[in-house]
PDB file of C-alpha atoms in Angstrom:
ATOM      1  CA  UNK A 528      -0.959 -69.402-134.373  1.00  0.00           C
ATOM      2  CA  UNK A 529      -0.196 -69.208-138.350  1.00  0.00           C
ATOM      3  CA  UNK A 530      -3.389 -66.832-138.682  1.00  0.00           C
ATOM      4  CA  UNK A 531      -5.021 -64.620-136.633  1.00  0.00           C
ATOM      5  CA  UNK A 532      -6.989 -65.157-133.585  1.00  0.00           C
ATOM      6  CA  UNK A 533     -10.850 -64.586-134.206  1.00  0.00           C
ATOM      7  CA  UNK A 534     -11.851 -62.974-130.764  1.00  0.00           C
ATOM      8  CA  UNK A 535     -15.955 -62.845-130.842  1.00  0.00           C
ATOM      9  CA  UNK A 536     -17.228 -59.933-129.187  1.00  0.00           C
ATOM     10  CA  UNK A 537     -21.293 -59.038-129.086  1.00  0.00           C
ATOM     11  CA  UNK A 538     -21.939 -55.341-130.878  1.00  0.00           C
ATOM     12  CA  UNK A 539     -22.740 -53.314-127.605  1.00  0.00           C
ATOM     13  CA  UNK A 540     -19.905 -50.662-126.906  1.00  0.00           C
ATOM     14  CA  UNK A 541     -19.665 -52.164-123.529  1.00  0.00           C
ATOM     15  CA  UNK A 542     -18.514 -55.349-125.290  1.00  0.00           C
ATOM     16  CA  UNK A 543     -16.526 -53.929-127.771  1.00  0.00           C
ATOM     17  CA  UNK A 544     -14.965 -52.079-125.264  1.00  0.00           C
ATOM     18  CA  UNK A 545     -14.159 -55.141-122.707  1.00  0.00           C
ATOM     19  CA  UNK A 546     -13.153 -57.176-125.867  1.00  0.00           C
ATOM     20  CA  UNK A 547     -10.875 -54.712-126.781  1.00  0.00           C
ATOM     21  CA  UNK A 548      -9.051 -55.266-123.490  1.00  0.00           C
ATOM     22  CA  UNK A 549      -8.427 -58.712-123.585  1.00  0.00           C
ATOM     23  CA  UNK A 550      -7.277 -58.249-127.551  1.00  0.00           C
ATOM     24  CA  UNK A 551      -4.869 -55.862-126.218  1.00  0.00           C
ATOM     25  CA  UNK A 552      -3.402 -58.185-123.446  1.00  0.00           C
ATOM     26  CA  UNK A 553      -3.415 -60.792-126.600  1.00  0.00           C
ATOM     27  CA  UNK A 554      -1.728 -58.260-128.995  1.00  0.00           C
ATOM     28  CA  UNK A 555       0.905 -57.195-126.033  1.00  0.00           C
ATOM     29  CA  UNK A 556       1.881 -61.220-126.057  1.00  0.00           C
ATOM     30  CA  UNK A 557       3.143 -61.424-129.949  1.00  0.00           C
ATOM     31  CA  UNK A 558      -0.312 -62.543-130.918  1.00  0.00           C
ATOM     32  CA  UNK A 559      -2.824 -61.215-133.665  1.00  0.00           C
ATOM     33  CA  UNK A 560      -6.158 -60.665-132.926  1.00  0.00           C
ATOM     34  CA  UNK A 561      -9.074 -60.039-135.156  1.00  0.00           C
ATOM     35  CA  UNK A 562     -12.565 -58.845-133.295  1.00  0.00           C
ATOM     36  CA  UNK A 563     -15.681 -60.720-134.694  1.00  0.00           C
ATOM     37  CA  UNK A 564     -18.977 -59.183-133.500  1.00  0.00           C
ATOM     38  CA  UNK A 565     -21.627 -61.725-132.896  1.00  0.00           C
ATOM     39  CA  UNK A 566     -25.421 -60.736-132.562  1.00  0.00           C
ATOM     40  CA  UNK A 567     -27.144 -61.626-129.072  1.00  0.00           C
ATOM     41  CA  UNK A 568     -30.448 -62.427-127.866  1.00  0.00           C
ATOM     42  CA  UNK A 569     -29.668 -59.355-125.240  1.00  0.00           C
ATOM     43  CA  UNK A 570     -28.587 -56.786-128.237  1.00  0.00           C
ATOM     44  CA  UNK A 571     -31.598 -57.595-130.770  1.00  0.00           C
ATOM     45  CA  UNK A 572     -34.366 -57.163-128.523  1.00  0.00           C
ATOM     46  CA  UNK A 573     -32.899 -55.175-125.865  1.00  0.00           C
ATOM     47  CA  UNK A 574     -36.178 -53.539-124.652  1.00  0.00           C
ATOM     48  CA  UNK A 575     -39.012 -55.949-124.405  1.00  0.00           C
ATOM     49  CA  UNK A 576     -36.697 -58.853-123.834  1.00  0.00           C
ATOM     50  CA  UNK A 577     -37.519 -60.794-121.060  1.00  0.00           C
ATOM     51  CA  UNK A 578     -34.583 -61.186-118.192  1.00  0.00           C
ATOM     52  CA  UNK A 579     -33.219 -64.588-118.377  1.00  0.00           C
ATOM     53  CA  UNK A 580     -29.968 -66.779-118.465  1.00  0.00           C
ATOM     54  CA  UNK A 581     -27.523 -66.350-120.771  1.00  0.00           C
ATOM     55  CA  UNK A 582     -29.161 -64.033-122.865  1.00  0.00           C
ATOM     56  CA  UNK A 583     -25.722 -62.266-123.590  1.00  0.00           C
ATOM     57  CA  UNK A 584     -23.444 -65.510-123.919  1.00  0.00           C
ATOM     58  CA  UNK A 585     -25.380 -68.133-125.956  1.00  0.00           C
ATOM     59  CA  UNK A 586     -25.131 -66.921-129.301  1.00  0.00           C
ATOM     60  CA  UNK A 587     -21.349 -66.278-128.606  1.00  0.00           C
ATOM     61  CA  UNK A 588     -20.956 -69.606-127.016  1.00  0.00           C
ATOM     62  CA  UNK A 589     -22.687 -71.013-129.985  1.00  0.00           C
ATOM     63  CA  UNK A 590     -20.190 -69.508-132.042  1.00  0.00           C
ATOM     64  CA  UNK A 591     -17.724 -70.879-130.791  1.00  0.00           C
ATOM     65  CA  UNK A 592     -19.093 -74.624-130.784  1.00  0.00           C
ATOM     66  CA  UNK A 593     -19.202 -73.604-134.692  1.00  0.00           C
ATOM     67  CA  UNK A 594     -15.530 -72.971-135.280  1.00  0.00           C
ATOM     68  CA  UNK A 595     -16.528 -69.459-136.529  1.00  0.00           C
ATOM     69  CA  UNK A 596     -14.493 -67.836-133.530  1.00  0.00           C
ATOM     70  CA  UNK A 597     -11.899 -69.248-131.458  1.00  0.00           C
ATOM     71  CA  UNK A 598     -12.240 -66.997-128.633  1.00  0.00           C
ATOM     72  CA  UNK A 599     -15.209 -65.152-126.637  1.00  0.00           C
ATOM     73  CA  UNK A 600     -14.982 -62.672-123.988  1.00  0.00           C
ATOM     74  CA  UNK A 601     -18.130 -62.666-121.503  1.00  0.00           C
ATOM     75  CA  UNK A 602     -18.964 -60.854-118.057  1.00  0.00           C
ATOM     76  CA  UNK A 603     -18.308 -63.147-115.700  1.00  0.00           C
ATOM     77  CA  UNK A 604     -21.424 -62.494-114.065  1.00  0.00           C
ATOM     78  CA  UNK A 605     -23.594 -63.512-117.029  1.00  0.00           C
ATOM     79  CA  UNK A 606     -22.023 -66.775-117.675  1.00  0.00           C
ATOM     80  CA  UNK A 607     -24.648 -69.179-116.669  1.00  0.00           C
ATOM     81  CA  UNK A 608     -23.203 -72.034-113.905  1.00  0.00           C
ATOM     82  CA  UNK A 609     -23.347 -75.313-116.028  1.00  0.00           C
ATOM     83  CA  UNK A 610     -20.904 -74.491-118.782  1.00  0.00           C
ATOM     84  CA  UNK A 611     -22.035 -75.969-122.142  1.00  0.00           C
ATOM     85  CA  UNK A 612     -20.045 -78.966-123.318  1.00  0.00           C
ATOM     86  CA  UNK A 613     -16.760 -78.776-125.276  1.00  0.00           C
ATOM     87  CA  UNK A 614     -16.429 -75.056-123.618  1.00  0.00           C
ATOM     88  CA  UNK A 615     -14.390 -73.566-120.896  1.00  0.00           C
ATOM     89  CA  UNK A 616     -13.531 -70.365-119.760  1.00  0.00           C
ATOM     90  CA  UNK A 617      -9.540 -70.512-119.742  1.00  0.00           C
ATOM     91  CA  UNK A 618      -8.838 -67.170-118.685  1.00  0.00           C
ATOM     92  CA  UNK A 619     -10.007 -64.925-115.821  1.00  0.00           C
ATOM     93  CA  UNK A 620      -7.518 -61.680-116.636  1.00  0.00           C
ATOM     94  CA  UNK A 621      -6.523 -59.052-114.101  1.00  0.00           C
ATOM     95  CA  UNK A 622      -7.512 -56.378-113.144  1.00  0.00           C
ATOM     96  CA  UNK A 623     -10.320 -56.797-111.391  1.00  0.00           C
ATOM     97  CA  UNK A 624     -12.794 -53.610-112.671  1.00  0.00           C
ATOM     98  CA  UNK A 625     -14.626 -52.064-109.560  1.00  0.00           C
ATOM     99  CA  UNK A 626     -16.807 -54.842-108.107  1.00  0.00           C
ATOM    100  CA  UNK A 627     -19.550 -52.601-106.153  1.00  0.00           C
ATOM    101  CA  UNK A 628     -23.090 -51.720-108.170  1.00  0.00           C
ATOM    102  CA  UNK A 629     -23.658 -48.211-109.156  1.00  0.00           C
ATOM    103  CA  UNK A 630     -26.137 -46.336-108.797  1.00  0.00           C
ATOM    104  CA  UNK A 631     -27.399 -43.768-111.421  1.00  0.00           C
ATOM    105  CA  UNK A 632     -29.962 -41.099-111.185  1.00  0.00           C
ATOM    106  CA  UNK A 633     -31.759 -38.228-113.547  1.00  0.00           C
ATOM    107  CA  UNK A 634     -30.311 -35.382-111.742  1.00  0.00           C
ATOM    108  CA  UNK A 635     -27.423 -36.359-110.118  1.00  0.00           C
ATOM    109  CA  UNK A 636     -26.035 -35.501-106.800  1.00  0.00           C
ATOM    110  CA  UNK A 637     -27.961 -38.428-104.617  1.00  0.00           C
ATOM    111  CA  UNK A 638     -27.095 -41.364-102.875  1.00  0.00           C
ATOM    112  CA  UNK A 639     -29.440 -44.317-102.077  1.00  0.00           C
ATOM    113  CA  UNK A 640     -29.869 -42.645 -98.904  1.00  0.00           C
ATOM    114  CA  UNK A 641     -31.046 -39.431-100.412  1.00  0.00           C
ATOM    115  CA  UNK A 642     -33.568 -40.538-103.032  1.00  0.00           C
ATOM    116  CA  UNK A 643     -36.867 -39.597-102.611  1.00  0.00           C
ATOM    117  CA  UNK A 644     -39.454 -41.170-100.799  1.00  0.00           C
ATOM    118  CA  UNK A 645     -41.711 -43.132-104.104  1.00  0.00           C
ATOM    119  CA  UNK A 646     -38.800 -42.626-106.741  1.00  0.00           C
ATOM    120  CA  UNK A 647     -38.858 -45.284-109.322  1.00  0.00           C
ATOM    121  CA  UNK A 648     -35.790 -47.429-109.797  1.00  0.00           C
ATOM    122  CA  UNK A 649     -34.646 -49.712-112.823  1.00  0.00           C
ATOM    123  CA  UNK A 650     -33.024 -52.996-113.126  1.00  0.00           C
ATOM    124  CA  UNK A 651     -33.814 -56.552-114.224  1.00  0.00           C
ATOM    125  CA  UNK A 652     -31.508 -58.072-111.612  1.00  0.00           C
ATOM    126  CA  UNK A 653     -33.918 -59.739-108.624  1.00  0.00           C
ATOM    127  CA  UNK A 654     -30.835 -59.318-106.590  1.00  0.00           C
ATOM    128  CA  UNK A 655     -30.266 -54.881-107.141  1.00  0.00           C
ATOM    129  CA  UNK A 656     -34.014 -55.461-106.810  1.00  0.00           C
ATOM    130  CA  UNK A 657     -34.165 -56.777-103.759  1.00  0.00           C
ATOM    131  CA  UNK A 658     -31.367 -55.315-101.812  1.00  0.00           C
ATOM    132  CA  UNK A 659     -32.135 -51.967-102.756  1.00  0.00           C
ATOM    133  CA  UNK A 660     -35.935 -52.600-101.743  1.00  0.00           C
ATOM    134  CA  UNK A 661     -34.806 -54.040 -98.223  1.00  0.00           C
ATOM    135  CA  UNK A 662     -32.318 -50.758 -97.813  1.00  0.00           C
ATOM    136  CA  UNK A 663     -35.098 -48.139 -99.059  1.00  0.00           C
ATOM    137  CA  UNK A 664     -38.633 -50.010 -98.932  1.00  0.00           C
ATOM    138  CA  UNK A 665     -40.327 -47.171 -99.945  1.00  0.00           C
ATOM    139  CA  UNK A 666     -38.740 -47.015-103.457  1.00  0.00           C
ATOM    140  CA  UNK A 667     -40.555 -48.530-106.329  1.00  0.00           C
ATOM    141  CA  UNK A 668     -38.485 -51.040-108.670  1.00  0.00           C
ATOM    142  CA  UNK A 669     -39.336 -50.989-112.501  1.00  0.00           C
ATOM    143  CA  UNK A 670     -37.765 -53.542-114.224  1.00  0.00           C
ATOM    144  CA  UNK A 671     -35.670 -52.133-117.007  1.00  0.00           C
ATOM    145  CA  UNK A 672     -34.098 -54.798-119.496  1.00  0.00           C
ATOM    146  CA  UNK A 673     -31.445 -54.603-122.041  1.00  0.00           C
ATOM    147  CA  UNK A 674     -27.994 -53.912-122.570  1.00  0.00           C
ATOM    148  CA  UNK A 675     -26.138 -50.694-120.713  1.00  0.00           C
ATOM    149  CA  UNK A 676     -26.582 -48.041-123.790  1.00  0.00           C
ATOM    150  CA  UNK A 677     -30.199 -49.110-123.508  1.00  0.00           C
ATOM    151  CA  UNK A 678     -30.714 -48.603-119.928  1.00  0.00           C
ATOM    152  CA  UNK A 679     -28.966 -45.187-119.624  1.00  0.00           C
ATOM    153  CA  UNK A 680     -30.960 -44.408-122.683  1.00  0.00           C
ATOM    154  CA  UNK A 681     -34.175 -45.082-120.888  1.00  0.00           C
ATOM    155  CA  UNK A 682     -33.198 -42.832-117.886  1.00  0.00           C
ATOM    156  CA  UNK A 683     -32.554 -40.222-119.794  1.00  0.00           C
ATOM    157  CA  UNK A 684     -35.724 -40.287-121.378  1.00  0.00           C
ATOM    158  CA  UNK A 685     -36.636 -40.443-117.727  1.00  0.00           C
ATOM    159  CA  UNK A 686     -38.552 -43.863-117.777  1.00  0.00           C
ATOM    160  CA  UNK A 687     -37.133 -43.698-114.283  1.00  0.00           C
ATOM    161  CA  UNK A 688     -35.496 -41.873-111.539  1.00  0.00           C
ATOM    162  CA  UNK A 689     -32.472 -44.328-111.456  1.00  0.00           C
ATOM    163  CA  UNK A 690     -30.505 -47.200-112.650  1.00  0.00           C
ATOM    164  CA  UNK A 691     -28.446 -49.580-110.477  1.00  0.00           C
ATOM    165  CA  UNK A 692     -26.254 -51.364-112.511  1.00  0.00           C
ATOM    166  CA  UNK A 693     -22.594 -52.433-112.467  1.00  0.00           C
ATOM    167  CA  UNK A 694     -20.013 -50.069-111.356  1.00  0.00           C
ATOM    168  CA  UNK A 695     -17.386 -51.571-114.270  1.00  0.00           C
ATOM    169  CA  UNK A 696     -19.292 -51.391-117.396  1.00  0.00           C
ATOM    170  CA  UNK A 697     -19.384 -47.608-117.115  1.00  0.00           C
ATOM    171  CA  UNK A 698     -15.996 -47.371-115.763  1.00  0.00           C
ATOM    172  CA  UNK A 699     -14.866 -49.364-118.811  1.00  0.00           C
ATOM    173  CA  UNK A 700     -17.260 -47.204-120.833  1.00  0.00           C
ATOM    174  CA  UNK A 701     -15.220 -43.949-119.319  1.00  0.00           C
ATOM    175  CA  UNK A 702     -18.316 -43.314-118.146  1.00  0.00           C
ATOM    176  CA  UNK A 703     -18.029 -43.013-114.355  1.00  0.00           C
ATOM    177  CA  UNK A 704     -19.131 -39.546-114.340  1.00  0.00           C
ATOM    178  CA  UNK A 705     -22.463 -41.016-114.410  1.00  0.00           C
ATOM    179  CA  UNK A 706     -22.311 -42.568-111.196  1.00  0.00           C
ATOM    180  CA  UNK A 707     -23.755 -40.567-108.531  1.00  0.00           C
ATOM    181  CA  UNK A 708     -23.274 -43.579-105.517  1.00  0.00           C
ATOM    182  CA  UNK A 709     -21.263 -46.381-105.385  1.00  0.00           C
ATOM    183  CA  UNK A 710     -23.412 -49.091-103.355  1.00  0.00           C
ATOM    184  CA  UNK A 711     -21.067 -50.764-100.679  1.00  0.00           C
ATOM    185  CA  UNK A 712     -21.184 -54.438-101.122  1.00  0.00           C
ATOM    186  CA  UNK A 713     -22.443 -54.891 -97.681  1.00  0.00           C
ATOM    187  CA  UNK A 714     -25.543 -53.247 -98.372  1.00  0.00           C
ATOM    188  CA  UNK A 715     -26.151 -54.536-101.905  1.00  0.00           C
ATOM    189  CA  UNK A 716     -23.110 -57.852-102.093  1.00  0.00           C
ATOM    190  CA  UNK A 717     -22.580 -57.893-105.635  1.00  0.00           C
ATOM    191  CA  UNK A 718     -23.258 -60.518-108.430  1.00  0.00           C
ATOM    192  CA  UNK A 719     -20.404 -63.662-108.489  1.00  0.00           C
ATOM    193  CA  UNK A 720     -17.961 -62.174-110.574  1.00  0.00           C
ATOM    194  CA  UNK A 721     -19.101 -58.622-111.343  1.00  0.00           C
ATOM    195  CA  UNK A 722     -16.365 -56.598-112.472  1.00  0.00           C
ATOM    196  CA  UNK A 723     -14.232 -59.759-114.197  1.00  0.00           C
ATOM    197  CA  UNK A 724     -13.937 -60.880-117.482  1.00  0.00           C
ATOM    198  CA  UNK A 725     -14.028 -64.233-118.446  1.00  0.00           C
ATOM    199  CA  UNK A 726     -12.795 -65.524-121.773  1.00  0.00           C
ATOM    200  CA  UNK A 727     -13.921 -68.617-123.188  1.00  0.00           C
ATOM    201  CA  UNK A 728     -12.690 -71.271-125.668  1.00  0.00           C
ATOM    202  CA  UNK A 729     -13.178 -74.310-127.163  1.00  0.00           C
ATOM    203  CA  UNK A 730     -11.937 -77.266-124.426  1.00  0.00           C
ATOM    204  CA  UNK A 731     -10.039 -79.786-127.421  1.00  0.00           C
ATOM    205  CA  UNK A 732      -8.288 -76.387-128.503  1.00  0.00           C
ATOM    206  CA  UNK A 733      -4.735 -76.941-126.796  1.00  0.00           C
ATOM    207  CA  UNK A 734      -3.515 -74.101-128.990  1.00  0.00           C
ATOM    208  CA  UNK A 735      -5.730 -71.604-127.755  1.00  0.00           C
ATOM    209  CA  UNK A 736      -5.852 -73.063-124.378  1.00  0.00           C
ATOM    210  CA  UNK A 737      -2.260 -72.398-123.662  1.00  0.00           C
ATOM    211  CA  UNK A 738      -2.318 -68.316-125.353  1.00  0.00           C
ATOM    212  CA  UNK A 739      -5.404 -67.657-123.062  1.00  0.00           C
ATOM    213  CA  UNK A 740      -2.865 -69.453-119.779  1.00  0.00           C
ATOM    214  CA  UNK A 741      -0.574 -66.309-120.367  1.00  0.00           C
ATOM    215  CA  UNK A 742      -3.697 -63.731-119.637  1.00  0.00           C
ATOM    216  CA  UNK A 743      -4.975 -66.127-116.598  1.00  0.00           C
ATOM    217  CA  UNK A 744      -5.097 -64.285-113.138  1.00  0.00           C
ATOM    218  CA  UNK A 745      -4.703 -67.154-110.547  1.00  0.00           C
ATOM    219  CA  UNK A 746      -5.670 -64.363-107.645  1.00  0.00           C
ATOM    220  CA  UNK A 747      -8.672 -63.839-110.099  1.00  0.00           C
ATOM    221  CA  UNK A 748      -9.687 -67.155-110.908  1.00  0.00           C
ATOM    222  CA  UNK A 749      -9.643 -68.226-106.753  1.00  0.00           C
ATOM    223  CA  UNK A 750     -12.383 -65.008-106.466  1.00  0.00           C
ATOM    224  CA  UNK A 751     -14.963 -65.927-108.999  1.00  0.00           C
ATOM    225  CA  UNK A 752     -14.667 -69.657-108.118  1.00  0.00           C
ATOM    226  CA  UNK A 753     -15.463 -69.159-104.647  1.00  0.00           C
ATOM    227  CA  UNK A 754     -18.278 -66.477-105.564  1.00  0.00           C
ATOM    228  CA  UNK A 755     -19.858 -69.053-107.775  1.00  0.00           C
ATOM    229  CA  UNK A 756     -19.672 -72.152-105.411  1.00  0.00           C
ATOM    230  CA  UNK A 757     -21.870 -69.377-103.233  1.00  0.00           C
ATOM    231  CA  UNK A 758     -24.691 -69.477-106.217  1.00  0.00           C
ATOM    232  CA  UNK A 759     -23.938 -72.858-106.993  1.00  0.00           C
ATOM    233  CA  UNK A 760     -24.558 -74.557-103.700  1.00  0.00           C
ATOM    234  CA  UNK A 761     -27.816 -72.181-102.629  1.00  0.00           C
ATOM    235  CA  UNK A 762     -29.187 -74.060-106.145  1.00  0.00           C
ATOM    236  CA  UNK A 763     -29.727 -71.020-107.442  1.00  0.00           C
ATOM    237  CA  UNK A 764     -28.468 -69.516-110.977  1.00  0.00           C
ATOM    238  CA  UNK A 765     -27.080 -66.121-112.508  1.00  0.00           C
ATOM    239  CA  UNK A 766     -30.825 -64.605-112.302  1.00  0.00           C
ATOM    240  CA  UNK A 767     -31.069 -65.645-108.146  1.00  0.00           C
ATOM    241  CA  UNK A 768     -31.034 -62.564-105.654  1.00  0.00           C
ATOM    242  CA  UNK A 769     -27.867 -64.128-104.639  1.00  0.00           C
ATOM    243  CA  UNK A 770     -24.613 -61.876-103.940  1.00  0.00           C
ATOM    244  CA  UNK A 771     -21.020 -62.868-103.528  1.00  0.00           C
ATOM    245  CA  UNK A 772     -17.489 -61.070-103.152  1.00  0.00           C
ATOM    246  CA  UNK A 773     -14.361 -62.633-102.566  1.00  0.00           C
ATOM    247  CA  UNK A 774     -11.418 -60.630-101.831  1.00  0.00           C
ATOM    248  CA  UNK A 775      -8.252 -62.861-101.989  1.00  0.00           C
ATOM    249  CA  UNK A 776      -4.725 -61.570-100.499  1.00  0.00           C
ATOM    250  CA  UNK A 777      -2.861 -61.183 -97.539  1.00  0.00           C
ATOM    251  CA  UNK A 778      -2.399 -65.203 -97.549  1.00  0.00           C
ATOM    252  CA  UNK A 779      -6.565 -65.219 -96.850  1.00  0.00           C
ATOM    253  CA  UNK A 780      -9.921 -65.010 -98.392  1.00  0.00           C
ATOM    254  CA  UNK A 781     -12.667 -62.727 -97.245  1.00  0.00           C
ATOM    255  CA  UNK A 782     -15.997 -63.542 -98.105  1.00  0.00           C
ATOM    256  CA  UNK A 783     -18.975 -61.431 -97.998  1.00  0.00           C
ATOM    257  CA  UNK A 784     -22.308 -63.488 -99.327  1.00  0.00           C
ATOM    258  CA  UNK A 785     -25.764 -62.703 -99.225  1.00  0.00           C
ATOM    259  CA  UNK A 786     -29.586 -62.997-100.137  1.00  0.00           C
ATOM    260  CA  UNK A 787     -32.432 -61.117-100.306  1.00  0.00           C
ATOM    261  CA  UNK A 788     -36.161 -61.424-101.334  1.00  0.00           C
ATOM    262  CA  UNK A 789     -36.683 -59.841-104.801  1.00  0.00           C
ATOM    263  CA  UNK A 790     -39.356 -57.316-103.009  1.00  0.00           C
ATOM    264  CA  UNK A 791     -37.082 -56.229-100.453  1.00  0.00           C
ATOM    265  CA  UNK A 792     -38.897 -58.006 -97.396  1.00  0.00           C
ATOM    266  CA  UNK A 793     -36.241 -60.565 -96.291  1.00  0.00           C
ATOM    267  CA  UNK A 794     -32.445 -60.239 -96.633  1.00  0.00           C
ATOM    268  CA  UNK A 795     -29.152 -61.903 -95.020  1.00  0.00           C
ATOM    269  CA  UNK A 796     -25.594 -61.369 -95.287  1.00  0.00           C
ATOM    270  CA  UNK A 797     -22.502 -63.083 -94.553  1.00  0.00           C
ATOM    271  CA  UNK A 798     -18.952 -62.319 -93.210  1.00  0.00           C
ATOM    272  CA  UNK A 799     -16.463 -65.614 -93.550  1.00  0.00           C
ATOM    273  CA  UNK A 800     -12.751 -65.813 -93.764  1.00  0.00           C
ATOM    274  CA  UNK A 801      -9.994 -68.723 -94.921  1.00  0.00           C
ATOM    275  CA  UNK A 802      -7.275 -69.515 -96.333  1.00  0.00           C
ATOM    276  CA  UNK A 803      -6.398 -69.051 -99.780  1.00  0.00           C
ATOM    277  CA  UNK A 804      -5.989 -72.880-101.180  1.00  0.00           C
ATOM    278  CA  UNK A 805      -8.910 -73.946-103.361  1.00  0.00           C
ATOM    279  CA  UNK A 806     -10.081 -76.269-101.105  1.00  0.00           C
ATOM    280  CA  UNK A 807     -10.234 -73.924 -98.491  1.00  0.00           C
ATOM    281  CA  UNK A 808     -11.773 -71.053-100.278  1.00  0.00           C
ATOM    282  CA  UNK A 809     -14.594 -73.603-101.545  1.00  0.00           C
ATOM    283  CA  UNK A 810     -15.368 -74.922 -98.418  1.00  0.00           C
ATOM    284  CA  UNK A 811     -16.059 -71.353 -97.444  1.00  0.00           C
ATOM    285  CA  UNK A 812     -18.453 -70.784-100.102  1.00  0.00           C
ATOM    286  CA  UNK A 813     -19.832 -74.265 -99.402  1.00  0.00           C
ATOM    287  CA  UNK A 814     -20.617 -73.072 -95.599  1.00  0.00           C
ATOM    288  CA  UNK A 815     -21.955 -69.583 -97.050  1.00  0.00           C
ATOM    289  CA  UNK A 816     -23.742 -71.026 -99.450  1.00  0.00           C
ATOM    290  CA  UNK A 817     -25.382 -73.697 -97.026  1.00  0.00           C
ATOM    291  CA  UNK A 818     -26.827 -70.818 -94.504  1.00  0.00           C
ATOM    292  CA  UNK A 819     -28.584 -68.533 -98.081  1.00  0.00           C
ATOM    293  CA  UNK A 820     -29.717 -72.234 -99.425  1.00  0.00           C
ATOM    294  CA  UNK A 821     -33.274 -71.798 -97.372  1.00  0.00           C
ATOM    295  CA  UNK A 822     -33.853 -68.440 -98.614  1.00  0.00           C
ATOM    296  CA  UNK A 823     -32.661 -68.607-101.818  1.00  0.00           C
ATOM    297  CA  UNK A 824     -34.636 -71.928-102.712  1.00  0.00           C
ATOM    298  CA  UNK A 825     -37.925 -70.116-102.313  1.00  0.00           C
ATOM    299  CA  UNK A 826     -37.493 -67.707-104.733  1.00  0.00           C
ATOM    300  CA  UNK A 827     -35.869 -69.591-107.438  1.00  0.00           C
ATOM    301  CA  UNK A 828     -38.456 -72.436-107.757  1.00  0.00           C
TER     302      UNK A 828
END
């Protein structure tokens, strides 16, 4: 490009952080890169703020649609299924951060196993919520909203005993000290596309387009498809106690998928394997899908 590329990024140091990443793949490609921080609906209000969709990717998608950035650089897990028009997310880059949940506590030192009997636990995700309920049922969920300074500022203040959130952000945070468990997926299966990021541009923007090609993971972009055809065909959305992980390689995809109630009293999980062409690795989280869609629709009406 004859200028630089305007990469929006929300103002969290998670984001900053992740943004920073794909910049740098940019960057290592002959391209400049200038960061443009863009205020979200998740960052201004990030205590009382009600859980919802897209409540970190609007206003950045919005900017976008604008012209005032070319570029924006999501969580895959956050961006909602139906992708606003004259959008697209043209990059999924490698690697692929840690994909488990974490889970964080006020001490330290314990597991999901070894928690207390009664200890509180925070997150706004129906899915941790649910999972971790059906695992322990005699922990108590709180639901703690925001942005990840905000939650690990509420534990400290001990507004709880624990967090579960995702492993990545505080790896990418250098923060991993702070985990004191990673959850294996089979107990809690992870959101579609936790640990990936997903950068977004505008669709008529060849230019762009083809930059963001050179970052594309194709090993990448297989995964997160085929965890969100899981969501998508249970009819559920980002916010559904739906989980998905999709390990591609070895000239197959594994898929583990899985629902739960949001109070712990009903869960399933699934074990499937494929091939790796997209076809094949749809149709598997087409059949997953299929066997969560009676559970899932009852708690997403």
């Amino acid at each position: 490009m004859s200028r630089p590329l305007r990469l929006g990024t929300r103002g969290s140091w998670l984001a900053m952080m992740q943004s920073d990443l794909v910049a740098g793949m940019l960057r290592r490609q002959g391209h400049q890169v200038e960061l443009v921080t863009v205020v979200t609906d998740g960052d201004r209000r990030p205590i009382d703020l009600s859980p919802g969709v897209g409540v970190f990717v609007t206003a950045l998608e919005q900017a976008l649609l604008d012209g005032a950035v070319d570029v924006a650089v999501h969580s895959a897990k956050d961006v909602p299924l139906v992708m606003r028009d004259g959008l697209v997310i043209a990059a999924f880059p490698a690697p692929r951060e840690d994909p488990r949940d974490a889970l964080c506590t006020t001490r330290g030192g314990h597991t999901l196993d070894t928690l207390p009997a009664g200890a509180t636990f925070g997150t706004d995700s129906p899915r941790r919520a649910g999972f971790v309920l059906s695992h322990r049922p005699d922990l108590v969920h709180r639901p703690i909203h925001g942005n990840v300074d905000t939650r690990l500022r509420r534990l400290g203040a001990g507004e709880v005993d624990a967090l579960v959130l995702a492993a990545s952000g505080l790896d990418r945070l250098g923060s991993s000290g702070r985990i004191d468990h990673r959850l294996a997926p089979e107990v809690v299966p992870p959101a579609p596309g936790q640990g990936i990021l997903a950068v977004q541009c505008r669709s008529d923007d060849a230019e762009v387009r083809g930059l963001l090609e050179g970052i594309d993971h194709p090993d990448i972009r297989l995964a997160v498809r085929t965890e969100r055809r899981v969501l998508e065909t249970t009819g559920g959305s980002c916010r559904a106690p739906v989980g998905a992980l999709a390990l591609v390689g070895g000239g197959q995809v594994r898929l583990l998928a899985g629902a739960a109630a949001p109070d712990g009293s009903e869960r399933r999980v699934l074990s499937l394997e494929g091939g790796t062409t997209e076809a094949e690795a749809l149709r598997l989280a087409e059949e997953a899908g299929a066997q969560l869609m009676n559970m899932v629709v009852q708690y997403v009406a």
